[in-house]
mmCIF file with all atom_site columns, C-alpha atoms in Angstrom:
data_model
loop_
_atom_site.group_PDB
_atom_site.id
_atom_site.type_symbol
_atom_site.label_atom_id
_atom_site.label_alt_id
_atom_site.label_comp_id
_atom_site.label_asym_id
_atom_site.label_entity_id
_atom_site.label_seq_id
_atom_site.pdbx_PDB_ins_code
_atom_site.Cartn_x
_atom_site.Cartn_y
_atom_site.Cartn_z
_atom_site.occupancy
_atom_site.B_iso_or_equiv
_atom_site.pdbx_formal_charge
_atom_site.auth_seq_id
_atom_site.auth_comp_id
_atom_site.auth_asym_id
_atom_site.auth_atom_id
_atom_site.pdbx_PDB_model_num
ATOM 1   C CA . MET A 1 1   ? 11.021  4.824   -15.547 1.00 32.00 ? 892  MET A CA 1
ATOM 2   C CA . ARG A 1 2   ? 7.696   3.879   -14.250 1.00 33.00 ? 893  ARG A CA 1
ATOM 3   C CA . ARG A 1 3   ? 7.815   0.206   -12.901 1.00 34.00 ? 894  ARG A CA 1
ATOM 4   C CA . GLY A 1 4   ? 4.507   -1.699  -13.228 1.00 33.00 ? 895  GLY A CA 1
ATOM 5   C CA . LEU A 1 5   ? 3.447   -3.989  -10.324 1.00 31.00 ? 896  LEU A CA 1
ATOM 6   C CA . LEU A 1 6   ? 1.364   -6.967  -10.722 1.00 30.00 ? 897  LEU A CA 1
ATOM 7   C CA . LEU A 1 7   ? 0.412   -8.820  -7.680  1.00 33.00 ? 898  LEU A CA 1
ATOM 8   C CA . GLY A 1 8   ? -0.882  -12.502 -7.488  1.00 30.00 ? 899  GLY A CA 1
ATOM 9   C CA . ALA A 1 9   ? -1.753  -13.712 -3.977  1.00 30.00 ? 900  ALA A CA 1
ATOM 10  C CA . ALA A 1 10  ? -2.634  -17.417 -2.991  1.00 27.00 ? 901  ALA A CA 1
ATOM 11  C CA . LEU A 1 11  ? -2.828  -19.045 0.439   1.00 25.00 ? 902  LEU A CA 1
ATOM 12  C CA . ALA A 1 12  ? -0.717  -22.140 0.138   1.00 26.00 ? 903  ALA A CA 1
ATOM 13  C CA . GLY A 1 13  ? -0.416  -24.304 3.262   1.00 26.00 ? 904  GLY A CA 1
ATOM 14  C CA . GLY A 1 14  ? -1.108  -21.499 5.661   1.00 28.00 ? 905  GLY A CA 1
ATOM 15  C CA . ALA A 1 15  ? 1.651   -19.374 4.212   1.00 29.00 ? 906  ALA A CA 1
ATOM 16  C CA . LEU A 1 16  ? 1.282   -16.690 1.900   1.00 32.00 ? 907  LEU A CA 1
ATOM 17  C CA . ALA A 1 17  ? 2.885   -16.621 -1.493  1.00 34.00 ? 908  ALA A CA 1
ATOM 18  C CA . GLN A 1 18  ? 2.874   -13.627 -3.519  1.00 37.00 ? 909  GLN A CA 1
ATOM 19  C CA . THR A 1 19  ? 4.477   -12.585 -6.762  1.00 36.00 ? 910  THR A CA 1
ATOM 20  C CA . HIS A 1 20  ? 5.113   -9.398  -8.578  1.00 37.00 ? 911  HIS A CA 1
ATOM 21  C CA . SER A 1 21  ? 6.142   -8.695  -12.092 1.00 34.00 ? 912  SER A CA 1
ATOM 22  C CA . HIS A 1 22  ? 7.987   -5.666  -12.626 1.00 34.00 ? 913  HIS A CA 1
ATOM 23  C CA . GLY A 1 23  ? 8.067   -3.794  -15.820 1.00 36.00 ? 914  GLY A CA 1
ATOM 24  C CA . GLY A 1 24  ? 8.254   -6.852  -17.991 1.00 33.00 ? 915  GLY A CA 1
ATOM 25  C CA . HIS A 1 25  ? 11.447  -8.389  -16.291 1.00 34.00 ? 916  HIS A CA 1
ATOM 26  C CA . GLY A 1 26  ? 9.328   -11.228 -14.991 1.00 40.00 ? 917  GLY A CA 1
ATOM 27  C CA . GLY A 1 27  ? 10.373  -13.344 -11.785 1.00 43.00 ? 918  GLY A CA 1
ATOM 28  C CA . ALA A 1 28  ? 8.665   -13.628 -8.346  1.00 50.00 ? 919  ALA A CA 1
ATOM 29  C CA . MET A 1 29  ? 8.916   -11.291 -5.439  1.00 65.00 ? 920  MET A CA 1
ATOM 30  C CA . THR A 1 30  ? 7.588   -11.072 -1.954  1.00 79.00 ? 921  THR A CA 1
ATOM 31  C CA . MET A 1 31  ? 5.460   -8.368  -0.472  1.00 81.00 ? 922  MET A CA 1
ATOM 32  C CA . GLU A 1 32  ? 8.833   -7.529  1.642   1.00 84.00 ? 923  GLU A CA 1
ATOM 33  C CA . ALA A 1 33  ? 11.205  -7.414  -1.426  1.00 85.00 ? 924  ALA A CA 1
ATOM 34  C CA . MET A 1 34  ? 8.728   -5.310  -3.320  1.00 84.00 ? 925  MET A CA 1
ATOM 35  C CA . ASN A 1 35  ? 8.869   -2.998  -0.244  1.00 89.00 ? 926  ASN A CA 1
ATOM 36  C CA . ALA A 1 36  ? 12.557  -3.140  0.068   1.00 91.00 ? 927  ALA A CA 1
ATOM 37  C CA . GLN A 1 37  ? 12.772  -2.274  -3.907  1.00 91.00 ? 928  GLN A CA 1
ATOM 38  C CA . MET A 1 38  ? 10.655  0.945   -3.397  1.00 93.00 ? 929  MET A CA 1
ATOM 39  C CA . MET A 1 39  ? 12.663  1.993   -0.240  1.00 95.00 ? 930  MET A CA 1
ATOM 40  C CA . ALA A 1 40  ? 15.950  1.533   -2.374  1.00 94.00 ? 931  ALA A CA 1
ATOM 41  C CA . GLU A 1 41  ? 14.511  3.678   -4.922  1.00 94.00 ? 932  GLU A CA 1
ATOM 42  C CA . LEU A 1 42  ? 13.458  6.372   -2.801  1.00 96.00 ? 933  LEU A CA 1
ATOM 43  C CA . ARG A 1 43  ? 16.678  6.486   -0.459  1.00 95.00 ? 934  ARG A CA 1
ATOM 44  C CA . SER A 1 44  ? 18.727  8.306   -3.161  1.00 95.00 ? 935  SER A CA 1
ATOM 45  C CA . LEU A 1 45  ? 16.336  10.960  -3.753  1.00 97.00 ? 936  LEU A CA 1
ATOM 46  C CA . ARG A 1 46  ? 15.911  14.452  -2.023  1.00 97.00 ? 937  ARG A CA 1
ATOM 47  C CA . GLY A 1 47  ? 13.593  17.536  -2.473  1.00 97.00 ? 938  GLY A CA 1
ATOM 48  C CA . ARG A 1 48  ? 11.191  17.730  -5.419  1.00 98.00 ? 939  ARG A CA 1
ATOM 49  C CA . ALA A 1 49  ? 12.391  14.440  -7.015  1.00 97.00 ? 940  ALA A CA 1
ATOM 50  C CA . PHE A 1 50  ? 11.887  12.523  -3.892  1.00 98.00 ? 941  PHE A CA 1
ATOM 51  C CA . ASP A 1 51  ? 8.277   14.256  -3.684  1.00 98.00 ? 942  ASP A CA 1
ATOM 52  C CA . VAL A 1 52  ? 7.426   13.075  -7.095  1.00 98.00 ? 943  VAL A CA 1
ATOM 53  C CA . ARG A 1 53  ? 8.596   9.324   -6.918  1.00 98.00 ? 944  ARG A CA 1
ATOM 54  C CA . PHE A 1 54  ? 7.365   9.048   -3.179  1.00 98.00 ? 945  PHE A CA 1
ATOM 55  C CA . SER A 1 55  ? 3.903   10.047  -4.458  1.00 98.00 ? 946  SER A CA 1
ATOM 56  C CA . GLN A 1 56  ? 4.041   7.772   -7.462  1.00 97.00 ? 947  GLN A CA 1
ATOM 57  C CA . LEU A 1 57  ? 5.228   4.969   -5.516  1.00 96.00 ? 948  LEU A CA 1
ATOM 58  C CA . MET A 1 58  ? 2.771   5.382   -2.700  1.00 97.00 ? 949  MET A CA 1
ATOM 59  C CA . MET A 1 59  ? -0.101  5.646   -5.200  1.00 97.00 ? 950  MET A CA 1
ATOM 60  C CA . ASP A 1 60  ? 0.925   2.274   -6.526  1.00 94.00 ? 951  ASP A CA 1
ATOM 61  C CA . HIS A 1 61  ? 1.164   0.846   -3.049  1.00 93.00 ? 952  HIS A CA 1
ATOM 62  C CA . HIS A 1 62  ? -2.124  2.232   -2.025  1.00 95.00 ? 953  HIS A CA 1
ATOM 63  C CA . GLN A 1 63  ? -3.958  1.075   -5.220  1.00 95.00 ? 954  GLN A CA 1
ATOM 64  C CA . MET A 1 64  ? -2.823  -2.535  -4.076  1.00 92.00 ? 955  MET A CA 1
ATOM 65  C CA . ALA A 1 65  ? -4.511  -1.955  -0.787  1.00 95.00 ? 956  ALA A CA 1
ATOM 66  C CA . VAL A 1 66  ? -7.514  -0.724  -2.182  1.00 96.00 ? 957  VAL A CA 1
ATOM 67  C CA . GLU A 1 67  ? -7.845  -3.786  -4.562  1.00 94.00 ? 958  GLU A CA 1
ATOM 68  C CA . MET A 1 68  ? -7.039  -6.223  -1.611  1.00 94.00 ? 959  MET A CA 1
ATOM 69  C CA . ALA A 1 69  ? -9.780  -4.114  0.273   1.00 97.00 ? 960  ALA A CA 1
ATOM 70  C CA . ARG A 1 70  ? -12.362 -4.709  -2.632  1.00 96.00 ? 961  ARG A CA 1
ATOM 71  C CA . ALA A 1 71  ? -11.389 -8.390  -2.831  1.00 94.00 ? 962  ALA A CA 1
ATOM 72  C CA . SER A 1 72  ? -12.046 -8.817  0.837   1.00 95.00 ? 963  SER A CA 1
ATOM 73  C CA . LEU A 1 73  ? -15.355 -7.091  0.748   1.00 96.00 ? 964  LEU A CA 1
ATOM 74  C CA . LYS A 1 74  ? -16.462 -9.380  -2.245  1.00 94.00 ? 965  LYS A CA 1
ATOM 75  C CA . SER A 1 75  ? -15.613 -12.575 -0.342  1.00 92.00 ? 966  SER A CA 1
ATOM 76  C CA . GLY A 1 76  ? -15.028 -11.979 3.255   1.00 94.00 ? 967  GLY A CA 1
ATOM 77  C CA . ARG A 1 77  ? -17.502 -12.740 5.889   1.00 95.00 ? 968  ARG A CA 1
ATOM 78  C CA . ASP A 1 78  ? -16.233 -11.059 9.339   1.00 96.00 ? 969  ASP A CA 1
ATOM 79  C CA . SER A 1 79  ? -17.903 -7.800  9.911   1.00 96.00 ? 970  SER A CA 1
ATOM 80  C CA . ARG A 1 80  ? -14.910 -6.404  11.703  1.00 97.00 ? 971  ARG A CA 1
ATOM 81  C CA . VAL A 1 81  ? -12.777 -7.143  8.689   1.00 97.00 ? 972  VAL A CA 1
ATOM 82  C CA . ARG A 1 82  ? -15.249 -5.838  6.194   1.00 97.00 ? 973  ARG A CA 1
ATOM 83  C CA . ALA A 1 83  ? -15.386 -2.741  8.104   1.00 98.00 ? 974  ALA A CA 1
ATOM 84  C CA . ALA A 1 84  ? -11.869 -2.223  8.045   1.00 98.00 ? 975  ALA A CA 1
ATOM 85  C CA . ALA A 1 85  ? -11.645 -2.948  4.333   1.00 98.00 ? 976  ALA A CA 1
ATOM 86  C CA . ARG A 1 86  ? -14.211 -0.118  3.815   1.00 98.00 ? 977  ARG A CA 1
ATOM 87  C CA . GLU A 1 87  ? -11.976 2.088   5.916   1.00 97.00 ? 978  GLU A CA 1
ATOM 88  C CA . VAL A 1 88  ? -8.868  1.168   3.788   1.00 97.00 ? 979  VAL A CA 1
ATOM 89  C CA . ILE A 1 89  ? -10.768 1.879   0.799   1.00 98.00 ? 980  ILE A CA 1
ATOM 90  C CA . THR A 1 90  ? -11.982 5.356   1.964   1.00 98.00 ? 981  THR A CA 1
ATOM 91  C CA . ALA A 1 91  ? -8.656  6.548   3.233   1.00 97.00 ? 982  ALA A CA 1
ATOM 92  C CA . GLN A 1 92  ? -6.610  5.422   0.693   1.00 96.00 ? 983  GLN A CA 1
ATOM 93  C CA . GLU A 1 93  ? -8.924  6.533   -2.316  1.00 97.00 ? 984  GLU A CA 1
ATOM 94  C CA . LYS A 1 94  ? -8.689  10.060  -0.703  1.00 97.00 ? 985  LYS A CA 1
ATOM 95  C CA . GLU A 1 95  ? -4.993  9.746   -0.284  1.00 98.00 ? 986  GLU A CA 1
ATOM 96  C CA . LEU A 1 96  ? -4.726  8.453   -3.986  1.00 97.00 ? 987  LEU A CA 1
ATOM 97  C CA . ALA A 1 97  ? -6.579  11.672  -5.287  1.00 98.00 ? 988  ALA A CA 1
ATOM 98  C CA . GLN A 1 98  ? -4.341  13.984  -3.088  1.00 98.00 ? 989  GLN A CA 1
ATOM 99  C CA . MET A 1 99  ? -1.076  12.571  -4.241  1.00 98.00 ? 990  MET A CA 1
ATOM 100 C CA . GLY A 1 100 ? -2.200  12.269  -8.013  1.00 98.00 ? 991  GLY A CA 1
ATOM 101 C CA . ALA A 1 101 ? -3.036  16.153  -7.749  1.00 98.00 ? 992  ALA A CA 1
ATOM 102 C CA . TRP A 1 102 ? 0.282   16.852  -6.501  1.00 98.00 ? 993  TRP A CA 1
ATOM 103 C CA . VAL A 1 103 ? 2.117   14.896  -9.146  1.00 98.00 ? 994  VAL A CA 1
ATOM 104 C CA . LYS A 1 104 ? 0.104   16.518  -11.760 1.00 98.00 ? 995  LYS A CA 1
ATOM 105 C CA . THR A 1 105 ? 0.964   19.898  -10.536 1.00 98.00 ? 996  THR A CA 1
ATOM 106 C CA . TRP A 1 106 ? 4.653   18.899  -10.105 1.00 98.00 ? 997  TRP A CA 1
ATOM 107 C CA . THR A 1 107 ? 5.425   17.281  -13.385 1.00 98.00 ? 998  THR A CA 1
ATOM 108 C CA . GLY A 1 108 ? 2.412   18.575  -15.618 1.00 98.00 ? 999  GLY A CA 1
ATOM 109 C CA . LYS A 1 109 ? 1.356   14.684  -16.236 1.00 97.00 ? 1000 LYS A CA 1
ATOM 110 C CA . ALA A 1 110 ? -1.120  12.587  -14.666 1.00 97.00 ? 1001 ALA A CA 1
ATOM 111 C CA . TYR A 1 111 ? -0.026  9.473   -12.961 1.00 97.00 ? 1002 TYR A CA 1
ATOM 112 C CA . ARG A 1 112 ? -2.182  6.345   -13.098 1.00 95.00 ? 1003 ARG A CA 1
ATOM 113 C CA . PRO A 1 113 ? -1.154  3.892   -10.322 1.00 94.00 ? 1004 PRO A CA 1
ATOM 114 C CA . THR A 1 114 ? -0.831  0.485   -11.604 1.00 86.00 ? 1005 THR A CA 1
ATOM 115 C CA . SER A 1 115 ? -3.599  -1.924  -11.142 1.00 81.00 ? 1006 SER A CA 1
ATOM 116 C CA . MET A 1 116 ? -2.866  -5.718  -10.566 1.00 75.00 ? 1007 MET A CA 1
ATOM 117 C CA . THR A 1 117 ? -4.404  -9.305  -10.445 1.00 76.00 ? 1008 THR A CA 1
ATOM 118 C CA . LEU A 1 118 ? -5.236  -10.901 -7.277  1.00 78.00 ? 1009 LEU A CA 1
ATOM 119 C CA . ASN A 1 119 ? -5.677  -14.578 -6.687  1.00 77.00 ? 1010 ASN A CA 1
ATOM 120 C CA . VAL A 1 120 ? -7.799  -14.431 -3.608  1.00 84.00 ? 1011 VAL A CA 1
ATOM 121 C CA . PRO A 1 121 ? -8.368  -17.665 -1.964  1.00 88.00 ? 1012 PRO A CA 1
ATOM 122 C CA . ARG A 1 122 ? -11.660 -19.445 -2.009  1.00 86.00 ? 1013 ARG A CA 1
ATOM 123 C CA . SER A 1 123 ? -11.692 -19.660 1.897   1.00 90.00 ? 1014 SER A CA 1
ATOM 124 C CA . GLY A 1 124 ? -10.048 -17.828 4.601   1.00 93.00 ? 1015 GLY A CA 1
ATOM 125 C CA . VAL A 1 125 ? -10.398 -14.353 2.743   1.00 95.00 ? 1016 VAL A CA 1
ATOM 126 C CA . ASP A 1 126 ? -10.688 -12.516 6.154   1.00 96.00 ? 1017 ASP A CA 1
ATOM 127 C CA . ARG A 1 127 ? -7.470  -13.933 7.427   1.00 96.00 ? 1018 ARG A CA 1
ATOM 128 C CA . TRP A 1 128 ? -5.760  -13.420 3.998   1.00 94.00 ? 1019 TRP A CA 1
ATOM 129 C CA . PHE A 1 129 ? -6.626  -9.616  4.214   1.00 96.00 ? 1020 PHE A CA 1
ATOM 130 C CA . LEU A 1 130 ? -5.310  -9.173  7.394   1.00 97.00 ? 1021 LEU A CA 1
ATOM 131 C CA . ALA A 1 131 ? -2.318  -11.304 7.080   1.00 95.00 ? 1022 ALA A CA 1
ATOM 132 C CA . ASP A 1 132 ? -1.386  -9.577  3.555   1.00 92.00 ? 1023 ASP A CA 1
ATOM 133 C CA . MET A 1 133 ? -2.089  -6.234  4.803   1.00 94.00 ? 1024 MET A CA 1
ATOM 134 C CA . ILE A 1 134 ? 0.259   -6.282  7.640   1.00 96.00 ? 1025 ILE A CA 1
ATOM 135 C CA . PRO A 1 135 ? 3.550   -6.412  5.575   1.00 94.00 ? 1026 PRO A CA 1
ATOM 136 C CA . HIS A 1 136 ? 1.855   -4.111  3.032   1.00 93.00 ? 1027 HIS A CA 1
ATOM 137 C CA . HIS A 1 137 ? 1.007   -1.514  5.719   1.00 96.00 ? 1028 HIS A CA 1
ATOM 138 C CA . GLN A 1 138 ? 4.581   -1.999  7.070   1.00 96.00 ? 1029 GLN A CA 1
ATOM 139 C CA . GLY A 1 139 ? 6.050   -1.077  3.828   1.00 95.00 ? 1030 GLY A CA 1
ATOM 140 C CA . ALA A 1 140 ? 4.019   2.126   3.503   1.00 96.00 ? 1031 ALA A CA 1
ATOM 141 C CA . VAL A 1 141 ? 5.075   3.057   7.054   1.00 97.00 ? 1032 VAL A CA 1
ATOM 142 C CA . GLU A 1 142 ? 8.793   2.355   6.133   1.00 97.00 ? 1033 GLU A CA 1
ATOM 143 C CA . MET A 1 143 ? 8.453   4.467   2.999   1.00 97.00 ? 1034 MET A CA 1
ATOM 144 C CA . ALA A 1 144 ? 6.645   7.450   5.110   1.00 98.00 ? 1035 ALA A CA 1
ATOM 145 C CA . ARG A 1 145 ? 9.306   7.458   7.500   1.00 98.00 ? 1036 ARG A CA 1
ATOM 146 C CA . LEU A 1 146 ? 11.867  8.474   4.873   1.00 98.00 ? 1037 LEU A CA 1
ATOM 147 C CA . VAL A 1 147 ? 9.994   11.579  4.227   1.00 98.00 ? 1038 VAL A CA 1
ATOM 148 C CA . PRO A 1 148 ? 11.237  14.113  6.994   1.00 97.00 ? 1039 PRO A CA 1
ATOM 149 C CA . ALA A 1 149 ? 14.962  13.591  5.745   1.00 97.00 ? 1040 ALA A CA 1
ATOM 150 C CA . ARG A 1 150 ? 14.230  14.104  2.234   1.00 97.00 ? 1041 ARG A CA 1
ATOM 151 C CA . THR A 1 151 ? 11.592  16.924  1.597   1.00 97.00 ? 1042 THR A CA 1
ATOM 152 C CA . GLN A 1 152 ? 10.864  20.180  2.857   1.00 96.00 ? 1043 GLN A CA 1
ATOM 153 C CA . ASN A 1 153 ? 7.321   19.939  1.644   1.00 98.00 ? 1044 ASN A CA 1
ATOM 154 C CA . ALA A 1 154 ? 4.709   20.363  4.422   1.00 98.00 ? 1045 ALA A CA 1
ATOM 155 C CA . ALA A 1 155 ? 2.007   18.714  2.656   1.00 98.00 ? 1046 ALA A CA 1
ATOM 156 C CA . VAL A 1 156 ? 4.000   15.743  2.044   1.00 98.00 ? 1047 VAL A CA 1
ATOM 157 C CA . ARG A 1 157 ? 5.315   15.725  5.487   1.00 98.00 ? 1048 ARG A CA 1
ATOM 158 C CA . LYS A 1 158 ? 1.814   15.842  6.998   1.00 98.00 ? 1049 LYS A CA 1
ATOM 159 C CA . LEU A 1 159 ? 0.514   13.028  4.787   1.00 98.00 ? 1050 LEU A CA 1
ATOM 160 C CA . ALA A 1 160 ? 3.592   10.957  5.687   1.00 98.00 ? 1051 ALA A CA 1
ATOM 161 C CA . GLY A 1 161 ? 2.667   11.418  9.356   1.00 98.00 ? 1052 GLY A CA 1
ATOM 162 C CA . GLN A 1 162 ? -0.938  10.392  8.851   1.00 97.00 ? 1053 GLN A CA 1
ATOM 163 C CA . ILE A 1 163 ? 0.222   7.236   7.019   1.00 97.00 ? 1054 ILE A CA 1
ATOM 164 C CA . ILE A 1 164 ? 2.481   6.271   9.800   1.00 98.00 ? 1055 ILE A CA 1
ATOM 165 C CA . ARG A 1 165 ? -0.056  6.766   12.581  1.00 98.00 ? 1056 ARG A CA 1
ATOM 166 C CA . SER A 1 166 ? -3.194  5.364   10.737  1.00 97.00 ? 1057 SER A CA 1
ATOM 167 C CA . GLN A 1 167 ? -1.354  2.195   9.114   1.00 97.00 ? 1058 GLN A CA 1
ATOM 168 C CA . SER A 1 168 ? 0.649   1.490   12.293  1.00 98.00 ? 1059 SER A CA 1
ATOM 169 C CA . ALA A 1 169 ? -2.657  1.422   14.347  1.00 98.00 ? 1060 ALA A CA 1
ATOM 170 C CA . GLU A 1 170 ? -4.293  -0.589  11.526  1.00 97.00 ? 1061 GLU A CA 1
ATOM 171 C CA . ILE A 1 171 ? -1.294  -3.384  11.796  1.00 97.00 ? 1062 ILE A CA 1
ATOM 172 C CA . ASN A 1 172 ? -1.787  -3.510  15.487  1.00 98.00 ? 1063 ASN A CA 1
ATOM 173 C CA . GLN A 1 173 ? -5.506  -4.116  15.267  1.00 98.00 ? 1064 GLN A CA 1
ATOM 174 C CA . TYR A 1 174 ? -4.988  -6.721  12.415  1.00 98.00 ? 1065 TYR A CA 1
ATOM 175 C CA . ARG A 1 175 ? -2.470  -8.547  14.428  1.00 98.00 ? 1066 ARG A CA 1
ATOM 176 C CA . ALA A 1 176 ? -4.904  -8.740  17.233  1.00 97.00 ? 1067 ALA A CA 1
ATOM 177 C CA . TRP A 1 177 ? -7.770  -9.979  14.935  1.00 97.00 ? 1068 TRP A CA 1
ATOM 178 C CA . LEU A 1 178 ? -5.544  -12.564 13.148  1.00 96.00 ? 1069 LEU A CA 1
ATOM 179 C CA . LYS A 1 179 ? -5.850  -14.467 16.774  1.00 96.00 ? 1070 LYS A CA 1
ATOM 180 C CA . VAL A 1 180 ? -9.528  -14.725 16.607  1.00 95.00 ? 1071 VAL A CA 1
ATOM 181 C CA . VAL A 1 181 ? -10.745 -14.546 12.968  1.00 94.00 ? 1072 VAL A CA 1
ATOM 182 C CA . LYS A 1 182 ? -11.487 -17.550 11.142  1.00 87.00 ? 1073 LYS A CA 1
#
């Protein structure tokens, strides 16, 4: 069953509050809890079943990042953060297309990643983007680290390696920028 993800993010008292609604079940879920749920779903899978579900969940995950980056571009002011947001969009849209093609080949069906609603803060958008993207990217890195033990597919392994390298580097950059971005 495909789980729809809706993300609403708001900056409240300096702490990020996020909610996710899953498949009509309602309730609030943090980014970390959402990442843990995705990990739990993937841990029991191997082979083609893993490849398909990993790709679908990573597509949902990437779609969130693209939407967060677009919101950052719309309201953010810091040129470094805006450039990073554009890089996120470029890289993750390419990977979305790649994984979408795989899923269609493997299942015969197109998979559309879930879109979400973002509640972007009125101020501090650059910090919001950086602070939210750190746990978001950490979730993608954790998912990608499952790949070597669960698939023999060279293309999936290659993509997972790229995700680990690029998003780990971005996490480090975002942490550094959080020290100086207003």
